[in-house]
Coordinates of C-alpha atoms in Angstrom, one line a residue:
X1 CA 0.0 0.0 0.0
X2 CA 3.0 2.4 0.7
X3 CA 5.4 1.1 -1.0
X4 CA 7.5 3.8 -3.1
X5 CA 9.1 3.3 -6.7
X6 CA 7.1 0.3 -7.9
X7 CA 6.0 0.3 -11.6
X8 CA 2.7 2.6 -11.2
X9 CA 0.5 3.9 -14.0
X10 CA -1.9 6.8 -13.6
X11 CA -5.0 4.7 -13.5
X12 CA -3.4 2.6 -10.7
X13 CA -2.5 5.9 -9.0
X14 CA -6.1 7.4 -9.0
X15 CA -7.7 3.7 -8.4
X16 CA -5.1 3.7 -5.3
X17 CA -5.7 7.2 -4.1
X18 CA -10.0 6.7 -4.0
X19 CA -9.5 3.2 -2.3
X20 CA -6.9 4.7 0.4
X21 CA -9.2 7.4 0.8
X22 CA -5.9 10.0 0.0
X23 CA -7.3 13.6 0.6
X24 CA -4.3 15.2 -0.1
X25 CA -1.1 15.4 -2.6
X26 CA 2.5 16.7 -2.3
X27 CA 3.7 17.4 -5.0
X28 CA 7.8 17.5 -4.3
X29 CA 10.2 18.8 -5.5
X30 CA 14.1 19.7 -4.6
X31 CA 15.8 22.8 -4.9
X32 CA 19.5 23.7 -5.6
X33 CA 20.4 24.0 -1.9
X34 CA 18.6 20.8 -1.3
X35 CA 15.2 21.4 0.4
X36 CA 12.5 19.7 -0.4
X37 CA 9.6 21.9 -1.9
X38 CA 6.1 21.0 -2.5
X39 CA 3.0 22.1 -3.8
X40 CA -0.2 20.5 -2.0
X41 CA -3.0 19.4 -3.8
X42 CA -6.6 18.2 -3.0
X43 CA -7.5 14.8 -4.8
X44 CA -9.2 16.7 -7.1
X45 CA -6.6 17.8 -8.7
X46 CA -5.0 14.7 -9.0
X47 CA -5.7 13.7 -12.4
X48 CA -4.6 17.0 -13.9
X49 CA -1.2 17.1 -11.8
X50 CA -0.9 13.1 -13.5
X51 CA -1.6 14.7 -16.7
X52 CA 2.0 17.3 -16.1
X53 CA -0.7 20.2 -16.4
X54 CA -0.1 21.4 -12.6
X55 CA 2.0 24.5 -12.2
X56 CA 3.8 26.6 -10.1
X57 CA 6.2 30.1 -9.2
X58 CA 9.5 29.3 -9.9
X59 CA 11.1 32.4 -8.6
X60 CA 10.3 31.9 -5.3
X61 CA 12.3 28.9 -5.0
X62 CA 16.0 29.0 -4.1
X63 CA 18.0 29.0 -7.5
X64 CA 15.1 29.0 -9.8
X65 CA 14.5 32.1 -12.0
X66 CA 13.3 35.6 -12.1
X67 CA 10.1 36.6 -11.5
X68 CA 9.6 37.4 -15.4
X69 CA 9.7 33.4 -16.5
X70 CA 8.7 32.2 -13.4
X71 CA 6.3 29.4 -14.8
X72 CA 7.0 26.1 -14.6
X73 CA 5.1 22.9 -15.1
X74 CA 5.2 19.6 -12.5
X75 CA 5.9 16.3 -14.1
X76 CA 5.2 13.6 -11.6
X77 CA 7.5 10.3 -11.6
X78 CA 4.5 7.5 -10.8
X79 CA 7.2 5.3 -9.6
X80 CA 8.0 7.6 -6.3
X81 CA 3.9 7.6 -5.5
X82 CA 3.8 6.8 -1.3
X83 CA 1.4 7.0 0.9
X84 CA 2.7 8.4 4.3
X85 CA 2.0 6.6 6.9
X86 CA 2.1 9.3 10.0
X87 CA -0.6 10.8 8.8
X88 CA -3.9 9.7 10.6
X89 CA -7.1 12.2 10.2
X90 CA -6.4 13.0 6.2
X91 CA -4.3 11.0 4.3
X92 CA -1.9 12.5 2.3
X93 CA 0.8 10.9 -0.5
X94 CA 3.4 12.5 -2.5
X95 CA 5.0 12.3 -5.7
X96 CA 8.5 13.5 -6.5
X97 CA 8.5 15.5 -9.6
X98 CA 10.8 16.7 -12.5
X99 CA 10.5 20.7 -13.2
X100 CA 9.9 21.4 -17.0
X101 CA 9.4 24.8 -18.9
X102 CA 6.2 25.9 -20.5
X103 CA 7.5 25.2 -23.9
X104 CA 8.3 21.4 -22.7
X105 CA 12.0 21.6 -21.8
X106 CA 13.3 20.1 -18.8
X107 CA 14.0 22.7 -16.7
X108 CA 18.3 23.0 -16.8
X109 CA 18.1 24.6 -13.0
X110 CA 16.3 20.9 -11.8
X111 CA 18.9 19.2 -9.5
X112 CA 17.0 15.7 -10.1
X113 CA 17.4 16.9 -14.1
X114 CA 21.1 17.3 -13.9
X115 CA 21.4 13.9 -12.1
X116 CA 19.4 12.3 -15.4
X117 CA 21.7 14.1 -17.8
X118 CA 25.2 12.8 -16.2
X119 CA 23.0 9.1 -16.3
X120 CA 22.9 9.8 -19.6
X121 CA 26.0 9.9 -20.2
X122 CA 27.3 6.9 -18.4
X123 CA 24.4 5.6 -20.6
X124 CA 25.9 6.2 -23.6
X125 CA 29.6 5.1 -22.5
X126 CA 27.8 1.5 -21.8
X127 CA 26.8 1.7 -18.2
X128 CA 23.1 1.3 -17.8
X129 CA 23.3 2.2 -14.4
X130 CA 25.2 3.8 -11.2
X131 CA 24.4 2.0 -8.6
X132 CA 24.7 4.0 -5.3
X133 CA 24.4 3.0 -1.8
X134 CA 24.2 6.0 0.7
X135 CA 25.0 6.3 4.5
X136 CA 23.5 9.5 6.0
X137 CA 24.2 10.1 9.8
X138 CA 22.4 12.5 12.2
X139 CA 22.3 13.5 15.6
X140 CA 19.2 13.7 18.0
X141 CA 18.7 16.7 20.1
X142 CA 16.6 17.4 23.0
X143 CA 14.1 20.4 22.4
X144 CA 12.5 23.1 24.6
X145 CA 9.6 23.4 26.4
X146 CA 8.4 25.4 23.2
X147 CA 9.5 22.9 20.9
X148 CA 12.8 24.8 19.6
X149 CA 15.9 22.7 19.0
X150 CA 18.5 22.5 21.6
X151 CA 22.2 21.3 21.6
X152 CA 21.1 19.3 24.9
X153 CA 22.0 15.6 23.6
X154 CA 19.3 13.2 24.6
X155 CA 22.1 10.1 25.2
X156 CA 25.7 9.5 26.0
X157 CA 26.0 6.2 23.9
X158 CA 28.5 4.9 21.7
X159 CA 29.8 3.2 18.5
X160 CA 26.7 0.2 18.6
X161 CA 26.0 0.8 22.5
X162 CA 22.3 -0.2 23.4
X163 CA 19.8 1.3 25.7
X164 CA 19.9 2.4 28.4
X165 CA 23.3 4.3 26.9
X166 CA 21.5 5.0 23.5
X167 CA 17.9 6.6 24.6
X168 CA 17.7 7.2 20.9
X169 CA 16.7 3.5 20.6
X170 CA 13.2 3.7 20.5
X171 CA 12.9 6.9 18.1
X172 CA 15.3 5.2 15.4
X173 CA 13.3 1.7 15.8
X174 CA 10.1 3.8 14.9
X175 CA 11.6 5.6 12.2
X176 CA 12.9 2.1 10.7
X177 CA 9.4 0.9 10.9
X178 CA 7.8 4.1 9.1
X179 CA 10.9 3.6 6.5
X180 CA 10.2 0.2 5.7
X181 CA 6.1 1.0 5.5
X182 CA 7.2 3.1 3.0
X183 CA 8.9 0.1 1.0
X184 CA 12.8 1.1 2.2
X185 CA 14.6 -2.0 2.6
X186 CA 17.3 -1.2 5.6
X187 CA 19.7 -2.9 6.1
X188 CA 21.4 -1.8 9.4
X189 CA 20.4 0.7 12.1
X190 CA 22.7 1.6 15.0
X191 CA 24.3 4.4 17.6
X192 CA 27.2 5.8 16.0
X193 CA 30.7 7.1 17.4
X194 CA 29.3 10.5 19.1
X195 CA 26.4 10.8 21.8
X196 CA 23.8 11.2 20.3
X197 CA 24.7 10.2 16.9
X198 CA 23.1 8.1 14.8
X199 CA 22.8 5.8 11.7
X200 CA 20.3 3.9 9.3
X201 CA 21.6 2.5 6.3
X202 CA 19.2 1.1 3.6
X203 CA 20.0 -1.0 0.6
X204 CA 21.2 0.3 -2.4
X205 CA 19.5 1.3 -5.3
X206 CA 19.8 3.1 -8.7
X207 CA 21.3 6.5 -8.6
X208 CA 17.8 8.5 -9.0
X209 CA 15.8 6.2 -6.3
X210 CA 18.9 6.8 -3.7
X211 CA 18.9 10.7 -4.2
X212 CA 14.7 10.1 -3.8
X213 CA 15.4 8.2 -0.9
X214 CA 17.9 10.4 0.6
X215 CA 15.3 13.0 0.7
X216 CA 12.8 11.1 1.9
X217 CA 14.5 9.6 4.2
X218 CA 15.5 13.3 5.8
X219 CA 11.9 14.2 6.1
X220 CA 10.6 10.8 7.9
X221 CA 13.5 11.3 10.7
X222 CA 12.7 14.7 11.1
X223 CA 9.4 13.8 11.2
X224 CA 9.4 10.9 13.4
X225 CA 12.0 12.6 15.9
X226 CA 9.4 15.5 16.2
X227 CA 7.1 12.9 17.3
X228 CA 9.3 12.0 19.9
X229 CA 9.9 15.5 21.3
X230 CA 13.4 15.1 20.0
X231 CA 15.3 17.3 16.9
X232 CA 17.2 15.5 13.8
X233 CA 19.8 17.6 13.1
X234 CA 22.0 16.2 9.2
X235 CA 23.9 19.8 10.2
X236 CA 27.7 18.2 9.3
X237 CA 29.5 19.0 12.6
X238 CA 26.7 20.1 15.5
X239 CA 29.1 20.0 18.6
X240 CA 32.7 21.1 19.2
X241 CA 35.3 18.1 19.8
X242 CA 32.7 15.3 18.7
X243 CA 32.7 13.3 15.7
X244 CA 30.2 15.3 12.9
X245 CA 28.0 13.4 10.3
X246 CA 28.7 12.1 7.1
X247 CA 27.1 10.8 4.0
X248 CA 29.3 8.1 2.5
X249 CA 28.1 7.2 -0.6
X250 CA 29.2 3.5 -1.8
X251 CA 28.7 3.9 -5.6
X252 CA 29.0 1.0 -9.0
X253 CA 28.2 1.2 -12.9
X254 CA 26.9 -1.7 -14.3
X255 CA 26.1 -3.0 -17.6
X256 CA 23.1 -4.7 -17.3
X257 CA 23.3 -7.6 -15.0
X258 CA 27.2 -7.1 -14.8
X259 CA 29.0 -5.0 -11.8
X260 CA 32.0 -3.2 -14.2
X261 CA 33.8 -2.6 -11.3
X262 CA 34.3 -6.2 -10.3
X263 CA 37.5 -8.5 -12.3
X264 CA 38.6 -11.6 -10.5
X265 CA 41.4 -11.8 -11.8
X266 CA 42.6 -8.6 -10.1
X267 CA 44.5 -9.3 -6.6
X268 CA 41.7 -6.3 -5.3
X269 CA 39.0 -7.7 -7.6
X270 CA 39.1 -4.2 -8.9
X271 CA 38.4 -4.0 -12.4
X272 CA 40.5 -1.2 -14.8
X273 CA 37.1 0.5 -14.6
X274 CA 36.9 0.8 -11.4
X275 CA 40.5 2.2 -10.9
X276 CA 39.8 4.9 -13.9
X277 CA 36.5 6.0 -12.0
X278 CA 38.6 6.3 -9.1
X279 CA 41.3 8.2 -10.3
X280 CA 38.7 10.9 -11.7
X281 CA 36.9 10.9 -8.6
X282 CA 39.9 11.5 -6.6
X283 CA 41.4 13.9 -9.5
X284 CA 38.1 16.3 -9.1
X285 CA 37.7 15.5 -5.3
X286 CA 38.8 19.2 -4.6
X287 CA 36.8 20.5 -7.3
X288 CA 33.7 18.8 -6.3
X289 CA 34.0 19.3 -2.4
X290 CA 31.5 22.6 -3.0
X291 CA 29.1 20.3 -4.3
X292 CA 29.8 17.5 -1.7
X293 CA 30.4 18.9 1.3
X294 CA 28.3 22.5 0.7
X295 CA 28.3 24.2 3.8
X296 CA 30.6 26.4 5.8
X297 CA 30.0 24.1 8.7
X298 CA 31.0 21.1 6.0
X299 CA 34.7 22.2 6.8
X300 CA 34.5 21.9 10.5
X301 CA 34.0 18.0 10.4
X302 CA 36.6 17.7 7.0
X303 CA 39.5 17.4 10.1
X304 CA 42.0 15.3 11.2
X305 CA 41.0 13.0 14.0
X306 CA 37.1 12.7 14.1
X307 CA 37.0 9.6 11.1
X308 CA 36.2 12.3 8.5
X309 CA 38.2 12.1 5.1
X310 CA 40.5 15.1 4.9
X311 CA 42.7 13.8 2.4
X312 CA 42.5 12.5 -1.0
X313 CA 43.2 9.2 -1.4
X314 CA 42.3 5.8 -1.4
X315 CA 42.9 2.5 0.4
X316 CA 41.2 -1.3 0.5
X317 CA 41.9 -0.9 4.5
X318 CA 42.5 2.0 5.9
X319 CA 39.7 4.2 6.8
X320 CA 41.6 7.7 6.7
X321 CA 41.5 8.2 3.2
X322 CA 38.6 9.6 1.1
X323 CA 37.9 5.8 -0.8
X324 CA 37.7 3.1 0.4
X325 CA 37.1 -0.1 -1.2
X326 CA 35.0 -2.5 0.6
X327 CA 35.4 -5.8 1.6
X328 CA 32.6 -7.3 -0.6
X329 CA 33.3 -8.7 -4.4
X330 CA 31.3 -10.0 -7.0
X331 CA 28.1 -7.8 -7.6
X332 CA 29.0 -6.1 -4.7
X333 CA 31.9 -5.0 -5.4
X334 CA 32.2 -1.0 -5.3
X335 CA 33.8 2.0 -4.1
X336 CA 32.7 4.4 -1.1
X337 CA 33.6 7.8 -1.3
X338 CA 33.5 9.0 1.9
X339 CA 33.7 12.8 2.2
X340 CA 29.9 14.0 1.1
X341 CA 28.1 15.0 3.8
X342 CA 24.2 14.9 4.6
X343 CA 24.2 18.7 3.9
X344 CA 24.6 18.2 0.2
X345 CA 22.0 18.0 -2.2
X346 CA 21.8 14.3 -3.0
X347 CA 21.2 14.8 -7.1
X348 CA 24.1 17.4 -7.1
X349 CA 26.2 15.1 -5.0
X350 CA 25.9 12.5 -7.0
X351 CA 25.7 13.8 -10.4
X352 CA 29.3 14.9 -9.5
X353 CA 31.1 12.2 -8.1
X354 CA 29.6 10.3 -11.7
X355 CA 30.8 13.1 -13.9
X356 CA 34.4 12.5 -12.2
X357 CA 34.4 8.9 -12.5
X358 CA 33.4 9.1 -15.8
X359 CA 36.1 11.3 -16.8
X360 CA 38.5 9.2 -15.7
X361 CA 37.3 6.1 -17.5
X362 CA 37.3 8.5 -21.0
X363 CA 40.6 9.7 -20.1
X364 CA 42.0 6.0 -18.5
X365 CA 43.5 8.2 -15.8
X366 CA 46.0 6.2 -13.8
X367 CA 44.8 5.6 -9.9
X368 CA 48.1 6.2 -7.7
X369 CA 48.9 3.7 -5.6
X370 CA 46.9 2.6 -2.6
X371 CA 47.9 4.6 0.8
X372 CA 47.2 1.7 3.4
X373 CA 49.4 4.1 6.2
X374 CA 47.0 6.3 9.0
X375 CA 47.2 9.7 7.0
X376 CA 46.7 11.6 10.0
X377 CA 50.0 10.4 11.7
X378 CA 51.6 11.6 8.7
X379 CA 53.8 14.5 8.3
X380 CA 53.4 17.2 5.5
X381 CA 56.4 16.7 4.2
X382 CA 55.2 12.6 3.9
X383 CA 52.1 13.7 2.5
X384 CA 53.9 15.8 -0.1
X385 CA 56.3 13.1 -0.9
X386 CA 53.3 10.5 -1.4
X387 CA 51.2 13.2 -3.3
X388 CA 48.4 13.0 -1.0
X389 CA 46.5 16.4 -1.2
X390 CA 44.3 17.8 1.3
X391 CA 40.5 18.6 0.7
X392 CA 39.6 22.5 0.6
X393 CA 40.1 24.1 4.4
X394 CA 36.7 26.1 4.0
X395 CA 33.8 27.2 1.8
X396 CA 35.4 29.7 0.0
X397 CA 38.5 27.3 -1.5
X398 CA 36.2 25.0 -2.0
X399 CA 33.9 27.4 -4.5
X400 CA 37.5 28.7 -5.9
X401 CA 38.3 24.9 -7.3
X402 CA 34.7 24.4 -8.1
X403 CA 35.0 27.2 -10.9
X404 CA 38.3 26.1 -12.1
X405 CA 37.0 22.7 -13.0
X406 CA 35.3 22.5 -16.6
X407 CA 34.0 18.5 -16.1
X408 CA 32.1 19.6 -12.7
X409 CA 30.9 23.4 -14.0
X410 CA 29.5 21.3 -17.3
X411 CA 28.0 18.4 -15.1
X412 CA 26.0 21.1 -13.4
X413 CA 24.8 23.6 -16.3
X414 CA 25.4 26.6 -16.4
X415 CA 21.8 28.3 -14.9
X416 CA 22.5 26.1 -11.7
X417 CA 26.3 26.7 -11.3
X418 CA 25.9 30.4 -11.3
X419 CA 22.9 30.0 -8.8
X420 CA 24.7 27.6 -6.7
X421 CA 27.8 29.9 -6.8
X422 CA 26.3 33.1 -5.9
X423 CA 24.1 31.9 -3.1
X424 CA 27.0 30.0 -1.8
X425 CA 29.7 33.1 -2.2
X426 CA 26.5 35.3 -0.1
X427 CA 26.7 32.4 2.7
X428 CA 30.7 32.5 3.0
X429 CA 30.8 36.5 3.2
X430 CA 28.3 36.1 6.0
X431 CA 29.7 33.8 7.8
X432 CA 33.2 35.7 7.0
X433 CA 31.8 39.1 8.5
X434 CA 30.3 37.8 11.6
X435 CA 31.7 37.9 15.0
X436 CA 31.2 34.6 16.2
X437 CA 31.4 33.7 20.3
X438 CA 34.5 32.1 20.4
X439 CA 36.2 35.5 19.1
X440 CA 34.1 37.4 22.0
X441 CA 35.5 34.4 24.0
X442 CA 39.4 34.9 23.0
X443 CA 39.7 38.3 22.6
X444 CA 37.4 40.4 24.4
X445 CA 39.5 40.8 27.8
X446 CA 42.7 40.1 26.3
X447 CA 42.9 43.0 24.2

């Protein structure tokens, strides 16, 4: 009945909706920074949103347009039609949507658009799909008596600790159950490193159901947290001194039925392919960071000593570089790039780390050798030596690469790569000019 991404047509969608009783539709949609958007429809309207006639402002969406070509048109993907299941007086479902133009072009501002294009080109270099397998963390947060977020943890658990350490438990049981109502097939649910920290990972799936399910998955913990008098927070690094959250992103191409990363006759069971995609995703890794890791709180957890990835490279068993190749061969066989963060948008995210995998398969980019050492023991001067660059420091190095970088400007267009660049150049000069506490803290008596 809930089930998300099945093979719907709209006459099964409007047969559902009158036997379910559905009063309501969102109609959703994701922006450039990443926030899910939606437009709300009575089931009357149904039929004509199924028929890509519904429309709506783009210029008051983040990134969109100006107010002068403002229209745009819905098109609902039938596949992503769910039913959620907190709702209990009027039922309401939702449809993810792709934003067109009036005169029938997809819209070149659409994150979940720019995701399709880079598809298409793996598509026509042979791969038939990317398969991606994504890891978001988060941390729960206590809230006020008015319901406002605090930084008050509401456990002191560890890496896979139980109750009564993780109080957590119960909230992340009941958002598995709401995920798997909703057809997510999880794999794993546990406390991670920091208090308060936690993470659900569900089984992977084609590159445009995991950045749907990333977002839905953000909204149903948020939700179901809320429901528990308790905050979910995918900010990257919430607390000083603790662990912050990532988003690792295990990722494959196939052809067909065949994982192209996997040769067994390689001592890593590493196919070329493999190596190529990893050498362009490590080759763009600074360029992409912006995309990746999009915040200017990004760069507080992209430091040494809290598990994050600061450093570009790659190792089958080491956990300090950026990839790391899982233990698993065969089908499974893939490679986790480990730097994104929840932050990102998921279609951007991905859409990038493709684009520089797939440029270094064009180009058969040579992967440097593996760097099996603890990075962050390492001296400059070894890092140097090794050729291990570090990630950008900060926003604004991060945007500088970005531009530089013709593969990931192209991947994103060039209507959502100004956008993306201007709003993100407004957040770093904000956050550049303020006087934060920790100055007040330092300075205030000493000088």
């Amino acid at each position: 009945m809930f089930v998300g991404h099945n093979n719907y047509s709209k006459e099964d969608i409007l047969r559902i909706a009158k036997e379910e009783n559905v009063r309501f539709i969102r109609l959703q949609f994701t922006d450039l920074m990443g926030s899910i958007k939606n437009v709300e429809i009575p089931f009357s309207q149904l039929e004509k949103a199924l028929d890509n006639k519904m429309m709506f402002d783009g210029s008051s969406i983040e990134g969109y347009v100006r107010i002068e070509e403002s229209d745009m048109y819905l098109y609902p993907d039938l596949d992503t039609w769910v039913i959620f299941p907190w709702v209990t007086q009027s039922k309401v479902a939702r449809l993810i949507c792709d934003i067109y133009l009036p005169d029938g072009r997809p819209f070149p501002g659409d994150p979940r658009g720019i995701l399709k294009k880079a598809l298409k080109q793996a598509e026509e270099m042979g791969y038939s799909s990317m398969n991606v397998g994504p890891e978001p963390e988060f941390f729960l947060f206590k809230t006020d008596e008015k319901g406002n977020p605090t930084t008050e943890l509401n456990d002191q658990g560890g890496y896979f600790d139980l109750a009564p350490m993780d109080l957590g438990e119960n909230c992340r049981r009941d958002i598995v159950l709401t995920l798997e109502e909703m057809g997510f097939e999880i794999e794993a649910s546990h406390h991670e490193v920091a208090p308060g920290q936690h993470e659900i990972d569900f089984k992977y799936a084609d590159a445009i159901k995991a950045a749907d399910q990333i977002q839905t998955f953000k909204l149903v913990v948020k939700t179901v947290a809320r429901q528990h008098g308790l905050h979910a927070t995918f900010m990257p690094k919430p607390l000083f001194g603790m662990n912050g959250s990532g988003m690792h992103c295990h990722q494959s191409l196939f052809k067909e039925e065949e994982n192209a990363f996997y040769d067994e006759s390689d001592k890593l069971g590493l196919s070329n392919i493999a190596r190529h995609y990893m050498a362009g995703v490590l080759r763009h890794a600074r360029s992409f960071a912006a995309i990746t890791n999009p915040t200017v709180n990004s760069y507080k957890r992209l430091v040494p000593g809290y598990e994050a990835p600061c450093y570009v490279a790659w190792s089958a068993s080491n956990r300090s570089p950026m990839i790391r190749i899982p233990a698993s061969r065969g089908l499974s066989t893939r490679v986790e790039v480990r730097n994104p963060d929840p932050a990102a948008n998921p279609y951007l995210a991905l859409a990038v780390m493709l684009a520089a995998g797939l440029d270094g398969i064009k180009n058969k980019m040579q992967l440097p050798a593996p760097t099996d050492r603890n990075i962050y023991v390492m001296s400059e001067e070894e890092r140097e030596e090794q050729g291990i660059p570090s990630l950008p420091l900060d926003l604004k190095q991060a945007l500088e690469e970005l531009i530089r970088d013709e593969v990931i400007c192209d991947t994103l267009g060039e209507h959502a790569l100004a956008h993306f660049y201007e709003l993100k150049e407004i957040e770093w000069d904000m956050y550049r000019t303020q006087v934060h506490q920790w100055e007040r803290d330092q300075y205030l008596t000493l000088y």
